[in-house]
Structures are given as C-alpha cells and as structure tokens.
mmCIF file of C-alpha atoms in Angstrom:
data_model
loop_
_atom_site.group_PDB
_atom_site.id
_atom_site.type_symbol
_atom_site.label_atom_id
_atom_site.label_comp_id
_atom_site.label_asym_id
_atom_site.label_seq_id
_atom_site.Cartn_x
_atom_site.Cartn_y
_atom_site.Cartn_z
ATOM 1 C CA MET A 1 7.292 -0.412 5.364
ATOM 2 C CA ARG A 2 10.550 1.381 6.611
ATOM 3 C CA ILE A 3 10.829 3.613 9.511
ATOM 4 C CA ARG A 4 13.535 6.172 9.167
ATOM 5 C CA PRO A 5 14.504 9.672 10.530
ATOM 6 C CA ILE A 6 12.989 12.479 8.618
ATOM 7 C CA LYS A 7 15.227 14.239 5.866
ATOM 8 C CA LYS A 8 15.820 18.003 6.158
ATOM 9 C CA GLU A 9 14.037 18.442 2.957
ATOM 10 C CA GLU A 10 10.874 16.497 4.177
ATOM 11 C CA ILE A 11 10.216 18.680 7.173
ATOM 12 C CA LEU A 12 7.520 20.574 5.145
ATOM 13 C CA LEU A 13 5.517 17.242 5.259
ATOM 14 C CA LEU A 14 4.979 18.040 8.934
ATOM 15 C CA THR A 15 2.440 20.586 7.767
ATOM 16 C CA ASP A 16 0.354 17.897 6.412
ATOM 17 C CA PHE A 17 0.839 15.429 9.157
ATOM 18 C CA VAL A 18 0.094 17.992 11.801
ATOM 19 C CA TYR A 19 -3.388 18.495 10.076
ATOM 20 C CA GLU A 20 -3.750 14.640 9.995
ATOM 21 C CA ALA A 21 -3.047 14.513 13.681
ATOM 22 C CA ILE A 22 -6.043 16.590 14.581
ATOM 23 C CA TYR A 23 -8.777 14.256 15.743
ATOM 24 C CA GLN A 24 -11.991 15.067 13.765
ATOM 25 C CA ARG A 25 -15.256 13.626 15.102
ATOM 26 C CA ASP A 26 -17.260 14.672 11.881
ATOM 27 C CA ALA A 27 -15.535 13.457 8.812
ATOM 28 C CA LYS A 28 -18.151 14.855 6.616
ATOM 29 C CA ASN A 29 -17.354 18.385 7.956
ATOM 30 C CA PRO A 30 -13.583 18.480 8.375
ATOM 31 C CA LEU A 31 -11.898 21.384 9.731
ATOM 32 C CA PRO A 32 -10.386 23.751 7.268
ATOM 33 C CA ARG A 33 -6.640 23.153 6.771
ATOM 34 C CA THR A 34 -5.723 26.659 7.913
ATOM 35 C CA VAL A 35 -6.631 25.279 11.388
ATOM 36 C CA ILE A 36 -2.926 24.458 11.618
ATOM 37 C CA GLN A 37 -2.005 28.187 11.846
ATOM 38 C CA ASP A 38 -3.596 28.467 15.325
ATOM 39 C CA ALA A 39 -0.671 29.014 17.786
ATOM 40 C CA SER A 40 -1.776 26.125 19.737
ATOM 41 C CA ILE A 41 -1.236 23.800 16.817
ATOM 42 C CA TRP A 42 1.664 25.643 14.944
ATOM 43 C CA ILE A 43 3.941 25.139 17.943
ATOM 44 C CA TYR A 44 4.165 21.374 17.072
ATOM 45 C CA ILE A 45 5.947 22.226 13.744
ATOM 46 C CA ASP A 46 7.242 25.767 13.825
ATOM 47 C CA ARG A 47 10.943 25.811 12.973
ATOM 48 C CA PHE A 48 11.092 22.013 13.514
ATOM 49 C CA GLY A 49 14.413 20.698 13.675
ATOM 50 C CA SER A 50 15.952 23.866 14.986
ATOM 51 C CA LYS A 51 15.946 22.605 18.710
ATOM 52 C CA LYS A 52 18.086 19.691 19.996
ATOM 53 C CA ASP A 53 14.993 18.104 21.363
ATOM 54 C CA ASP A 54 13.377 17.960 17.960
ATOM 55 C CA HIS A 55 13.153 14.308 16.736
ATOM 56 C CA CYS A 56 11.172 12.897 13.908
ATOM 57 C CA LEU A 57 10.536 9.488 12.401
ATOM 58 C CA VAL A 58 8.652 8.876 9.236
ATOM 59 C CA ALA A 59 7.147 5.680 7.830
ATOM 60 C CA GLU A 60 7.855 5.092 4.104
ATOM 61 C CA VAL A 61 5.902 2.687 1.826
ATOM 62 C CA ASP A 62 7.269 2.287 -1.707
ATOM 63 C CA SER A 63 9.470 5.436 -1.267
ATOM 64 C CA TYR A 64 6.402 7.310 -0.105
ATOM 65 C CA VAL A 65 6.213 9.011 3.240
ATOM 66 C CA VAL A 66 2.944 7.805 4.741
ATOM 67 C CA GLY A 67 3.114 8.759 8.408
ATOM 68 C CA ALA A 68 5.278 10.566 11.157
ATOM 69 C CA CYS A 69 5.913 10.714 14.722
ATOM 70 C CA TRP A 70 7.766 13.473 16.205
ATOM 71 C CA VAL A 71 8.582 15.012 19.443
ATOM 72 C CA ARG A 72 9.593 18.356 20.829
ATOM 73 C CA ARG A 73 9.772 19.925 24.207
ATOM 74 C CA ILE A 74 7.042 22.435 24.162
ATOM 75 C CA LYS A 75 4.161 23.873 26.337
ATOM 76 C CA ALA A 76 1.449 22.481 24.271
ATOM 77 C CA PHE A 77 -1.718 20.242 24.931
ATOM 78 C CA GLY A 78 0.301 17.350 26.343
ATOM 79 C CA HIS A 79 2.890 19.368 28.346
ATOM 80 C CA VAL A 80 3.590 18.008 31.936
ATOM 81 C CA GLU A 81 7.133 19.349 32.492
ATOM 82 C CA GLU A 82 10.132 21.160 30.867
ATOM 83 C CA SER A 83 12.138 18.015 30.320
ATOM 84 C CA VAL A 84 9.531 15.798 28.820
ATOM 85 C CA PRO A 85 9.027 15.895 25.106
ATOM 86 C CA GLU A 86 5.527 15.672 23.606
ATOM 87 C CA PHE A 87 4.455 13.360 21.072
ATOM 88 C CA ALA A 88 2.596 14.116 17.810
ATOM 89 C CA ILE A 89 1.771 11.288 15.536
ATOM 90 C CA SER A 90 -0.210 10.839 12.356
ATOM 91 C CA VAL A 91 -0.681 8.576 9.400
ATOM 92 C CA TYR A 92 -2.479 9.169 6.082
ATOM 93 C CA PRO A 93 -5.962 8.071 6.243
ATOM 94 C CA GLN A 94 -5.448 5.200 3.516
ATOM 95 C CA TYR A 95 -2.572 3.744 5.745
ATOM 96 C CA ARG A 96 -4.489 3.794 9.132
ATOM 97 C CA GLY A 97 -5.213 0.365 10.732
ATOM 98 C CA MET A 98 -2.252 -1.177 9.289
ATOM 99 C CA GLY A 99 0.141 -0.859 12.231
ATOM 100 C CA VAL A 100 1.997 2.115 10.762
ATOM 101 C CA GLY A 101 1.147 4.179 13.931
ATOM 102 C CA THR A 102 2.042 1.469 16.231
ATOM 103 C CA GLU A 103 5.642 0.981 14.560
ATOM 104 C CA LEU A 104 6.217 4.676 14.534
ATOM 105 C CA MET A 105 5.553 4.933 18.421
ATOM 106 C CA LYS A 106 7.615 1.900 18.988
ATOM 107 C CA GLU A 107 10.522 3.199 17.459
ATOM 108 C CA MET A 108 10.224 6.545 18.673
ATOM 109 C CA LEU A 109 9.910 5.387 22.305
ATOM 110 C CA LEU A 110 13.063 3.286 21.702
ATOM 111 C CA LEU A 111 14.985 6.394 20.271
ATOM 112 C CA LEU A 112 13.850 8.414 23.294
ATOM 113 C CA ARG A 113 15.198 5.636 25.587
ATOM 114 C CA ARG A 114 18.596 5.666 23.762
ATOM 115 C CA LYS A 115 18.749 9.533 24.084
ATOM 116 C CA VAL A 116 18.211 8.880 28.035
ATOM 117 C CA TYR A 117 14.804 10.748 28.255
ATOM 118 C CA ALA A 118 12.828 9.635 31.382
ATOM 119 C CA LYS A 119 9.371 10.113 30.048
ATOM 120 C CA ALA A 120 7.336 11.279 27.085
ATOM 121 C CA SER A 121 3.765 12.871 27.003
ATOM 122 C CA LEU A 122 0.961 13.316 24.728
ATOM 123 C CA ALA A 123 -2.566 14.675 24.777
ATOM 124 C CA VAL A 124 -5.492 12.728 23.100
ATOM 125 C CA GLN A 125 -9.222 13.436 22.844
ATOM 126 C CA LYS A 126 -10.974 10.876 25.019
ATOM 127 C CA ASP A 127 -13.174 9.541 22.363
ATOM 128 C CA ASN A 128 -10.167 9.061 19.739
ATOM 129 C CA TYR A 129 -9.593 5.378 18.828
ATOM 130 C CA ALA A 130 -5.724 5.789 19.288
ATOM 131 C CA VAL A 131 -6.142 5.949 23.175
ATOM 132 C CA SER A 132 -5.871 1.922 23.177
ATOM 133 C CA MET A 133 -2.760 2.101 20.983
ATOM 134 C CA TYR A 134 -1.228 4.646 23.391
ATOM 135 C CA LYS A 135 -2.082 2.521 26.368
ATOM 136 C CA LYS A 136 -0.635 -0.649 24.579
ATOM 137 C CA ALA A 137 2.624 1.361 23.774
ATOM 138 C CA GLY A 138 3.022 2.048 27.642
ATOM 139 C CA PHE A 139 1.357 5.510 28.068
ATOM 140 C CA GLU A 140 -0.795 5.904 31.167
ATOM 141 C CA ILE A 141 -3.344 8.495 31.959
ATOM 142 C CA MET A 142 -1.792 11.142 34.199
ATOM 143 C CA ASP A 143 -4.362 13.899 33.983
ATOM 144 C CA GLU A 144 -7.616 14.734 32.014
ATOM 145 C CA ASN A 145 -9.633 17.720 31.136
ATOM 146 C CA GLU A 146 -13.196 17.754 29.823
ATOM 147 C CA GLN A 147 -12.087 16.625 26.296
ATOM 148 C CA GLU A 148 -8.717 15.096 26.623
ATOM 149 C CA TYR A 149 -6.487 12.725 28.424
ATOM 150 C CA ILE A 150 -2.861 13.723 29.265
ATOM 151 C CA MET A 151 -0.822 10.654 29.003
ATOM 152 C CA VAL A 152 2.732 9.837 29.963
ATOM 153 C CA CYS A 153 5.018 6.992 29.161
ATOM 154 C CA ASN A 154 7.731 6.045 31.625
ATOM 155 C CA LEU A 155 10.739 5.342 29.476
ATOM 156 C CA ASN A 156 12.610 3.783 32.268
ATOM 157 C CA GLY A 157 9.862 1.185 32.999
ATOM 158 C CA PRO A 158 9.201 -2.207 31.437
ATOM 159 C CA GLU A 159 9.586 -3.041 27.899
ATOM 160 C CA ILE A 160 7.808 -0.717 25.539
ATOM 161 C CA LEU A 161 5.183 -2.475 23.282
#
C-alpha cells in the first residue's frame, strides 16, 4: 500500500468516497447514491481542490485507489471553528479492516501538523466502529448530539498514533 496526495484527475473519485464515508447501519438497505447530492454531504466535495485548505491523501494498492482521507475548512457535521479543517475518510469495503484507514489518518494528521494547523475535527455516528480508530489516532470527544460525536484532535499534543 502506498499513501500519496490525490492527483487532480482523481478528484472525481471523491464522489465515490463521500458515499462510502456515510455510515449505513442497514447494509441490506443502503441509501441511494443520490444522497451525496444533499447539500450537507455535497459540501465535503464541492469544487474540492479549489481552496488552499483542501488537502487529500489516497491509499493505493496495485495502482488502484482504495481509500481517501480529505480535509477542508467547511461548516459541516464536524465543524468546531473557522480555522479547524474537518476530516472525511473512507475506504472501499473490500479493503476495510486492513489498516488502510488508520494509515490514511496518520498521514493526514502529520500533513496537517507540518502545515501548522492547531486542530482537526470530525463527526462520527456514535455506533460507528470507526470511533475507536479515531480515539487511537488522538481524537477526543468534544461535543455530541443525539446521533453523533464531534471529535477534535489537538495537533500540538502528544505524538499521533
């Protein structure tokens, strides 16, 4: 596996990855792919790469992109403050449970540190198995609502992962 920055011609892949990032409790009745057109989801990929705070890393296996981790400063589900980029991460189902997501997160957190961001945030469904991965990566629960945790990683804190 290789982690690298996304190429401009691969940005369209984020339409797949934003769908894959949606936690679906009922795998037998998945949400329609058109759900990504909802403004609350589309904001994660709309004109991605056009803003200086848009950063994306992909995981590549045998020249095939199998996962993506991207951040941008947006007012979305995990928004905490203007200066804090919000995470989105997903891995194709057949590559989950192999450490791909963990490596993507680790590399993105290191990239954000190098770019001198103080924090990063994300929102995650409370019953999503990824909560433990986020905690291991250094994210802490800052707030919550009925369905989600809002988590923040202090990038000036102890070593990541």
